[in-house]
Amino acid sequence: MAQMAQIIVDVPTMQTNQPYTYRIPDELTDQIKPGMRVVVPFGRGSRKVQGFVVGLDEQVDFDGTLKSIDSLLELHPVLNEELLQLAQWLAKKTFAFQITCMFTMLPNVMRSKTKRFLHLIDEVDEQTLFDLFNGQNEILFEPDQLDAKTLSQLLKLKREGKVEVTYQVANRAKAKTMLGITPKLSFEQYEEIRATLPHNAHSQNKLLSYLQSILNTTVKIADAEQQSDLKANIFTTGEHKGWLTKDPVEVYRSPSSKDKTRDHPFELNHHQAIAVEKISHAVNNDQAETFLLEGVTGSGKTEVYLQSIAQALNKGKTAIMLVPEISLTPQMVTRVKQRFGSAVAVLHSGLSNGEKYDEWRRIEKGEAQVVVGARSAVFAPLKNIGLIIMDEEHETSYKQDETPRYHARDVALWRSKYHGAPLVLGSATPSLESRARAQKGVYQQLLLPDRINEQPLPIVSVVDMRKELRQHAESNFSTDLLDALNDRLARGEQSILMLNRRGYSSFIMCRDCGFVLKCPNCDISLTLHMDTHTMKCHYCGHEEPIPRQCPNCHSAKIRYYGTGTQKVQAELEQKIPAANVLRMDVDTTRRKGMHEKILKQFGNHEADILLGTQMIAKGLDFPDVTLVGVLNADTGLGLPDFRASEHTFQLLTQVSGRAGRADKKGEVIVQTFNPDHYAIKLAQTQNFEKFFKLEMDLRHRGGYPPYYYTVQVMTSHEKEAQAAKKMLAITNWLRKRIAPDSIILGPTPQAIARVNRRYYYQIVIKYKQDQNIQSALTEMMQSVQKLSGQGFQISIDAEPQHFM
Ligand SMILES: Nc1ncnc2c1ncn2[C@@H]1O[C@H](COP(=O)(O)OP(=O)(O)OP(=O)(O)O)[C@@H](O)[C@H]1O
Ligand SMILES: [Zn+2]
Ligand SMILES: [Zn+2]
């Protein structure tokens, strides 16, 4: 009676969400578990591919032609039961393949090509040591060279906790190590040395005893100092005498803060207390309720999160706190770590692959109970989740813009249901989708209407830049803004300036003929970078010299148009020479740790003005900031995207919220060429309710979300006619299958029609209720795969965040 395994295989050209059935070799009966990764033969040539076991069958009458599992990639399941189910759901929801979803949940170092090592972590008998490990502690784990019998032995050792499979971290050389000490001699040899020591050699005597107590191990010097109560220099003496060796020991590359002080919960104000109460109630009763925590900027949402998390921990449960990548600042991380100490694991893109893997492993082993992280942290392998929090829930970065195109909010909702745990969505400016659900009672609304400091929200004034430009020469600064900046400088207060853009200037244009320099590969303007003195394409990376004359009409009046942070900084330094300016944008934060450094400097008052792009709009909490200036509120309003107003409103509200958060009053100055636009006017009064009503009305009339669901289908090809033709064929095919009242917009070329030498065409399907759309799109996805051989790329994006 053979055992069978259902396996999802990784074959890029033949992807399917149907598992294949493989036979489990007899030696491995009852040892293969769902979630394990295996090596299996696939196709006619029986080439070796990897796969995930997703199910097991006890099968009596098996058909003799079934292929068998060859080997294992690890000795343990890498995905647990919950995550396997989640992958299945996610694949369906995002029209992706299960295998892609499974990889998305795993740290990078666990990808198939990574070298694996087999480690001995406990004693084994000599025969085994010799047979399996060549007498060593660590050997390369080579799945394709192991037979079933050996695997069976290894699996047994794994179950006994004696071996472990680890992955080679790409930058292993850089793996963080500290110096440790290893005793070199035996117990008896140390005794012999002791007999020769002079009577007053107390430290050396003590060192000998200590070495005897740590035989066969390596102890970090810092730990050894503590345990033995000896000074570090005595270990050096020991080394010179040949008693011990100093060796590097690997430490967890945990991005832990050095700050070990634990802070204490604040006493909550009235509204905070109600919120924590309601959330805790749901935590205590295992209710998968969704809360929408709507709190104005500076209302103390974070404190609500932290105290609610504490509740979950008290109940012996775990918690996930999602924050947008950009607000995952050291400030934020420190706040959480100070509250929960080493129970916290942090996952974000700034970590090296090794660091990420270490944090992931701590979570998986149950060593961390609180996970703080950006989008992908929603897949953290925590067990027994008691609470999930999603801060700034309206942020578009929660949606992944490559396959699987998932929204972290949907995944959080799924896990909330699975664990019977509440989900808290927090924001000062919720997405229309979430706010509409709260309106309908699907989500429970919690309000924090006041700032903690009981100050009113900062006063926002709008400056009409059209008038300014008529009165003065071209400048990035209105008179009002310059006056206000000088005023803060005189008072020793700080200012934040936001420029919604990157690069020295966005593009260059000929003032005589209007020619704009564009990327030869993509259909978008090149960006001027003064640091490298080149024009760069932000889509494909193309780079060329700055032209001295117009390639079209040869005029010399080809100049930059628009503005960038470097240019603003230069003007600022010229207009207010006394001010210290810190610049924070993609260019100054590219190197690891720079983000942290700039914020720290600003926090220490080493600068008067923090000038930055959107990345400074969120989460920053500096008590001395009393002025926020927005240099160009309009950027983004003109984008061909129905969410342009919503995003502008959100951004202006968020950045305004950085001013006057402590006891000093805040002021905001917004410069714009569109002072009458409703998004700008309502952001001025920070009137979210009014904005919500107005925008909902517009969406209703236009037939946009949240009144309609949307799906975008994209086709691309190197030849424009091919892309267009295929898109049309797909459209006709779909039209026959979806509900008659579902609407198809397009096909149209995308706003940026050509990227990286490919042409893009799209359609957008809008629907209210459509029984067939899911199956039609799934069928399409399965069948268009073979088209990739003909140079087509086709993708489906459910609820796209950008319509470009
Ligand atoms: N109950 C409380 N008593 C005293 N201070 C508090 C209390 N709750 C929060 N704070 C402090 O108030 C400040 C603002 O809180 P917090 O940063 O949590 O606001 P927020 O709502 O998350 O703001 P934003 O959305 O603007 O980032 C913080 O410095 C925080 O430490
Ligand atoms: Zn010209
Ligand atoms: Zn390009």
Short mmCIF file of C-alpha atoms in Angstrom, two decimals, residues 32-343:
data_model
loop_
_atom_site.label_atom_id
_atom_site.label_comp_id
_atom_site.label_asym_id
_atom_site.label_seq_id
_atom_site.Cartn_x
_atom_site.Cartn_y
_atom_site.Cartn_z
CA ILE A 32 6.40 13.46 4.18
CA LYS A 33 4.18 16.30 5.40
CA PRO A 34 2.16 18.96 3.65
CA GLY A 35 4.18 22.15 3.29
CA MET A 36 7.44 20.30 2.62
CA ARG A 37 9.41 21.07 -0.49
CA VAL A 38 10.41 18.15 -2.63
CA VAL A 39 12.34 17.38 -5.77
CA VAL A 40 10.33 15.43 -8.33
CA PRO A 41 10.83 14.24 -11.90
CA PHE A 42 8.60 16.07 -14.33
CA GLY A 43 7.56 15.65 -17.94
CA ARG A 44 8.89 13.31 -20.57
CA GLY A 45 12.54 13.87 -19.88
CA SER A 46 11.83 13.45 -16.18
CA ARG A 47 13.75 16.59 -15.48
CA LYS A 48 14.07 17.45 -11.82
CA VAL A 49 11.85 20.24 -10.60
CA GLN A 50 10.91 21.44 -7.18
CA GLY A 51 7.44 21.30 -5.75
CA PHE A 52 5.41 21.85 -2.62
CA VAL A 53 3.50 19.02 -1.02
CA VAL A 54 -0.06 20.25 -0.56
CA GLY A 55 -1.82 17.06 0.40
CA LEU A 56 -1.47 13.35 1.12
CA ASP A 57 -3.54 10.40 -0.03
CA GLU A 58 -3.68 6.96 1.38
CA GLN A 59 -4.12 5.02 -1.79
CA VAL A 60 -4.48 1.31 -2.08
CA ASP A 61 -4.89 0.67 -5.75
CA PHE A 62 -2.38 2.96 -7.29
CA ASP A 63 -1.60 2.99 -10.94
CA GLY A 64 1.90 1.65 -11.39
CA THR A 65 2.99 4.41 -13.76
CA LEU A 66 3.11 7.13 -11.10
CA LYS A 67 6.45 8.80 -10.62
CA SER A 68 8.04 8.96 -7.18
CA ILE A 69 9.35 11.81 -5.12
CA ASP A 70 13.11 12.00 -5.58
CA SER A 71 14.26 14.01 -2.65
CA LEU A 72 13.59 16.77 -0.16
CA LEU A 73 14.78 20.37 -0.16
CA GLU A 74 14.49 20.64 3.59
CA LEU A 75 13.68 18.25 6.38
CA HIS A 76 10.68 20.20 7.64
CA PRO A 77 7.59 21.86 6.19
CA VAL A 78 8.34 25.45 5.16
CA LEU A 79 4.67 26.40 4.99
CA ASN A 80 2.19 25.48 7.66
CA GLU A 81 -1.39 24.37 7.14
CA GLU A 82 -2.74 27.90 7.35
CA LEU A 83 -0.32 29.33 4.81
CA LEU A 84 -1.00 26.47 2.40
CA GLN A 85 -4.69 27.26 2.50
CA LEU A 86 -3.94 30.95 2.17
CA ALA A 87 -1.83 30.32 -0.94
CA GLN A 88 -4.71 28.48 -2.52
CA TRP A 89 -7.12 31.29 -1.80
CA LEU A 90 -4.65 33.96 -2.87
CA ALA A 91 -4.02 32.30 -6.21
CA LYS A 92 -7.72 32.34 -6.95
CA LYS A 93 -8.25 35.86 -5.72
CA THR A 94 -5.38 37.39 -7.68
CA PHE A 95 -5.47 35.16 -10.76
CA ALA A 96 -1.96 34.01 -9.99
CA PHE A 97 -0.43 30.59 -9.73
CA GLN A 98 -0.21 28.87 -6.39
CA ILE A 99 3.50 28.30 -6.76
CA THR A 100 4.06 32.07 -7.13
CA CYS A 101 1.97 32.72 -4.05
CA MET A 102 3.91 30.17 -2.05
CA PHE A 103 7.25 31.72 -2.99
CA THR A 104 5.88 35.14 -2.08
CA MET A 105 5.37 33.91 1.48
CA LEU A 106 8.94 32.71 1.91
CA PRO A 107 12.08 34.75 2.54
CA ASN A 108 14.32 35.22 -0.49
CA VAL A 109 17.12 33.02 0.77
CA MET A 110 14.77 30.05 0.67
CA ARG A 111 14.42 30.24 -3.10
CA SER A 112 15.36 27.08 -4.95
CA LYS A 113 18.86 28.03 -6.07
CA THR A 114 20.15 28.73 -2.61
CA LYS A 115 22.81 26.39 -1.26
CA ARG A 116 21.73 24.43 1.77
CA PHE A 117 23.73 23.10 4.65
CA LEU A 118 23.05 20.28 6.99
CA HIS A 119 24.02 21.11 10.55
CA LEU A 120 24.52 18.83 13.44
CA ILE A 121 23.04 20.54 16.48
CA ASP A 122 23.18 17.70 18.97
CA GLU A 123 25.27 14.60 19.56
CA VAL A 124 24.76 11.54 17.38
CA ASP A 125 26.40 8.15 17.57
CA GLU A 126 29.70 7.74 15.81
CA GLN A 127 28.41 5.50 13.07
CA THR A 128 25.82 8.08 12.04
CA LEU A 129 28.32 10.89 12.32
CA PHE A 130 30.61 9.06 9.97
CA ASP A 131 27.95 7.79 7.54
CA LEU A 132 25.94 10.95 7.14
CA PHE A 133 28.32 13.74 7.98
CA ASN A 134 31.74 12.47 7.06
CA GLY A 135 32.65 13.14 10.64
CA GLN A 136 31.93 16.86 10.33
CA ASN A 137 29.48 19.23 11.96
CA GLU A 138 28.31 20.90 8.82
CA ILE A 139 28.08 19.54 5.29
CA LEU A 140 26.55 20.68 2.08
CA PHE A 141 22.99 19.37 1.79
CA GLU A 142 22.64 18.12 -1.75
CA PRO A 143 19.12 16.83 -2.28
CA ASP A 144 19.84 15.22 -5.65
CA GLN A 145 22.48 12.98 -4.13
CA LEU A 146 20.43 11.55 -1.32
CA ASP A 147 18.58 8.29 -1.52
CA ALA A 148 15.33 7.62 0.28
CA LYS A 149 17.02 5.60 2.98
CA THR A 150 19.42 8.38 3.89
CA LEU A 151 16.58 10.89 3.79
CA SER A 152 14.61 8.73 6.14
CA GLN A 153 17.52 8.68 8.59
CA LEU A 154 17.89 12.44 8.35
CA LEU A 155 14.17 13.00 8.89
CA LYS A 156 14.39 10.92 12.03
CA LEU A 157 17.33 12.98 13.29
CA LYS A 158 15.39 16.11 12.49
CA ARG A 159 12.44 14.91 14.53
CA GLU A 160 14.81 14.25 17.41
CA GLY A 161 16.08 17.80 17.11
CA LYS A 162 19.59 16.76 16.16
CA VAL A 163 19.99 18.23 12.69
CA GLU A 164 18.90 21.36 10.95
CA VAL A 165 18.97 22.57 7.36
CA THR A 166 20.13 26.15 6.90
CA TYR A 167 20.48 28.28 3.81
CA GLN A 168 23.49 30.03 2.50
CA VAL A 169 22.96 33.72 2.76
CA ALA A 170 24.28 35.44 -0.33
CA ASN A 171 26.36 37.85 1.69
CA ARG A 172 27.50 35.22 4.10
CA ALA A 173 30.87 36.90 4.27
CA LYS A 174 29.09 39.91 5.65
CA ALA A 175 26.99 37.89 8.05
CA LYS A 176 27.21 39.64 11.32
CA THR A 177 29.69 38.00 13.63
CA MET A 178 31.10 38.82 17.02
CA LEU A 179 34.22 37.47 18.57
CA GLY A 180 33.76 34.52 20.85
CA ILE A 181 36.04 32.28 22.86
CA THR A 182 36.43 28.53 22.58
CA PRO A 183 38.26 26.40 25.15
CA LYS A 184 41.18 24.66 23.51
CA LEU A 185 42.10 22.08 26.15
CA SER A 186 40.44 19.31 28.10
CA PHE A 187 39.13 19.44 31.66
CA GLU A 188 42.19 17.56 32.96
CA GLN A 189 44.65 19.76 31.10
CA TYR A 190 43.12 22.84 32.72
CA GLU A 191 43.49 21.15 36.11
CA GLU A 192 47.16 20.54 35.40
CA ILE A 193 47.72 24.19 34.48
CA ARG A 194 45.89 25.31 37.59
CA ALA A 195 48.41 23.43 39.73
CA THR A 196 51.26 25.46 38.21
CA LEU A 197 49.67 28.89 38.79
CA PRO A 198 51.02 31.28 41.42
CA HIS A 199 48.65 31.80 44.39
CA ASN A 200 47.80 35.39 43.57
CA ALA A 201 46.74 34.68 39.95
CA HIS A 202 43.08 34.99 40.81
CA SER A 203 41.80 36.04 37.42
CA GLN A 204 43.65 33.30 35.60
CA ASN A 205 42.35 30.80 38.09
CA LYS A 206 38.85 32.06 37.55
CA LEU A 207 39.33 31.89 33.79
CA LEU A 208 40.38 28.25 34.00
CA SER A 209 37.24 27.35 35.92
CA TYR A 210 35.16 29.25 33.46
CA LEU A 211 36.75 27.49 30.50
CA GLN A 212 36.09 24.16 32.17
CA SER A 213 32.44 25.09 32.40
CA ILE A 214 32.07 25.86 28.71
CA LEU A 215 33.99 23.01 27.13
CA ASN A 216 33.12 22.31 23.48
CA THR A 217 31.25 25.55 22.99
CA THR A 218 31.96 29.02 21.70
CA VAL A 219 30.71 31.88 23.82
CA LYS A 220 30.50 35.48 22.69
CA ILE A 221 33.07 37.54 24.57
CA ALA A 222 30.42 39.93 25.80
CA ASP A 223 28.45 37.03 27.25
CA ALA A 224 31.56 35.41 28.67
CA GLU A 225 32.47 38.62 30.47
CA GLN A 226 29.09 38.67 32.09
CA GLN A 227 28.92 35.02 32.98
CA SER A 228 32.44 34.82 34.40
CA ASP A 229 32.68 38.30 35.84
CA LEU A 230 36.07 38.66 34.15
CA LYS A 231 37.46 41.55 32.12
CA ALA A 232 37.87 41.09 28.38
CA ASN A 233 41.67 41.45 28.49
CA ILE A 234 42.05 38.25 30.52
CA PHE A 235 40.65 36.34 27.55
CA THR A 236 43.46 37.76 25.47
CA THR A 237 45.93 36.52 28.07
CA GLY A 238 44.25 33.12 27.86
CA GLU A 239 44.62 33.17 24.11
CA HIS A 240 48.36 33.96 24.31
CA LYS A 241 48.84 31.14 26.79
CA GLY A 242 47.15 28.73 24.38
CA TRP A 243 44.20 28.01 26.68
CA LEU A 244 41.54 29.20 24.30
CA THR A 245 41.01 30.43 20.77
CA LYS A 246 39.10 33.48 19.68
CA ASP A 247 36.65 32.74 16.90
CA PRO A 248 33.93 34.67 15.20
CA VAL A 249 30.44 33.56 16.17
CA GLU A 250 27.45 34.36 14.05
CA VAL A 251 24.82 36.41 15.76
CA TYR A 252 21.30 37.04 14.63
CA ARG A 253 21.43 39.89 12.16
CA SER A 254 18.50 41.31 14.01
CA PRO A 255 18.03 45.00 13.37
CA SER A 256 17.41 45.35 17.07
CA SER A 257 17.61 48.76 18.57
CA LYS A 258 20.33 49.30 21.07
CA ASP A 259 17.86 51.16 23.18
CA LYS A 260 16.87 48.72 25.87
CA THR A 261 14.79 51.09 27.96
CA ARG A 262 11.22 49.92 28.25
CA ASP A 263 8.64 52.61 28.16
CA HIS A 264 5.29 52.40 29.81
CA PRO A 265 1.83 52.67 28.38
CA PHE A 266 0.28 56.13 28.46
CA GLU A 267 -2.86 56.73 30.37
CA LEU A 268 -5.41 56.74 27.59
CA ASN A 269 -7.71 59.64 26.89
CA HIS A 270 -11.44 59.08 26.64
CA HIS A 271 -11.66 58.19 22.96
CA GLN A 272 -8.53 56.06 23.01
CA ALA A 273 -9.89 54.14 25.98
CA ILE A 274 -13.14 53.34 24.17
CA ALA A 275 -11.22 52.13 21.13
CA VAL A 276 -8.89 49.89 23.14
CA GLU A 277 -11.87 48.56 25.08
CA LYS A 278 -13.76 47.53 21.97
CA ILE A 279 -10.75 45.99 20.30
CA SER A 280 -9.78 44.12 23.48
CA HIS A 281 -13.27 42.78 23.79
CA ALA A 282 -13.01 41.29 20.32
CA VAL A 283 -9.54 39.93 21.12
CA ASN A 284 -10.79 38.28 24.28
CA ASN A 285 -13.77 36.75 22.55
CA ASP A 286 -11.92 35.57 19.45
CA GLN A 287 -14.10 37.71 17.22
CA ALA A 288 -12.93 38.23 13.65
CA GLU A 289 -14.36 41.71 13.63
CA THR A 290 -12.93 44.49 11.44
CA PHE A 291 -12.54 47.93 12.99
CA LEU A 292 -11.94 51.14 11.10
CA LEU A 293 -10.01 53.39 13.47
CA GLU A 294 -10.45 56.87 12.11
CA GLY A 295 -8.25 59.26 14.03
CA VAL A 296 -7.04 62.69 13.01
CA THR A 297 -3.28 63.13 12.72
CA GLY A 298 -1.65 63.17 16.14
CA SER A 299 -4.67 61.63 17.86
CA GLY A 300 -2.65 58.76 19.34
CA LYS A 301 -3.59 55.87 17.08
CA THR A 302 -0.27 54.17 17.70
CA GLU A 303 -0.94 54.05 21.43
CA VAL A 304 -4.26 52.35 20.72
CA TYR A 305 -2.44 49.76 18.61
CA LEU A 306 0.18 49.12 21.27
CA GLN A 307 -2.25 48.67 24.14
CA SER A 308 -4.46 46.41 22.04
CA ILE A 309 -1.44 44.30 21.12
CA ALA A 310 -0.61 44.04 24.81
CA GLN A 311 -4.07 42.53 25.31
CA ALA A 312 -3.45 39.89 22.70
CA LEU A 313 -0.10 39.01 24.28
CA ASN A 314 -1.75 38.77 27.70
CA LYS A 315 -4.03 36.17 26.26
CA GLY A 316 -1.01 34.19 25.10
CA LYS A 317 -1.61 35.19 21.48
CA THR A 318 0.48 36.88 18.82
CA ALA A 319 -0.03 40.03 16.75
CA ILE A 320 0.89 41.54 13.40
CA MET A 321 1.26 45.27 12.93
CA LEU A 322 1.51 46.39 9.33
CA VAL A 323 2.80 49.83 8.48
CA PRO A 324 3.66 51.29 5.08
CA GLU A 325 7.31 50.82 4.16
CA ILE A 326 7.85 54.54 4.27
CA SER A 327 6.60 55.00 7.82
CA LEU A 328 8.49 52.00 9.07
CA THR A 329 10.91 54.49 10.53
CA PRO A 330 13.35 53.73 13.29
CA GLN A 331 11.20 56.05 15.40
CA MET A 332 8.21 53.77 14.92
CA VAL A 333 10.16 50.56 15.42
CA THR A 334 11.74 51.89 18.59
CA ARG A 335 8.33 52.73 20.01
CA VAL A 336 7.16 49.15 19.54
CA LYS A 337 10.41 47.61 20.74
CA GLN A 338 10.46 49.72 23.84
CA ARG A 339 7.05 48.38 24.71
CA PHE A 340 7.48 44.71 23.88
CA GLY A 341 11.25 44.17 23.88
CA SER A 342 12.59 41.01 22.31
CA ALA A 343 9.12 39.73 21.53
#
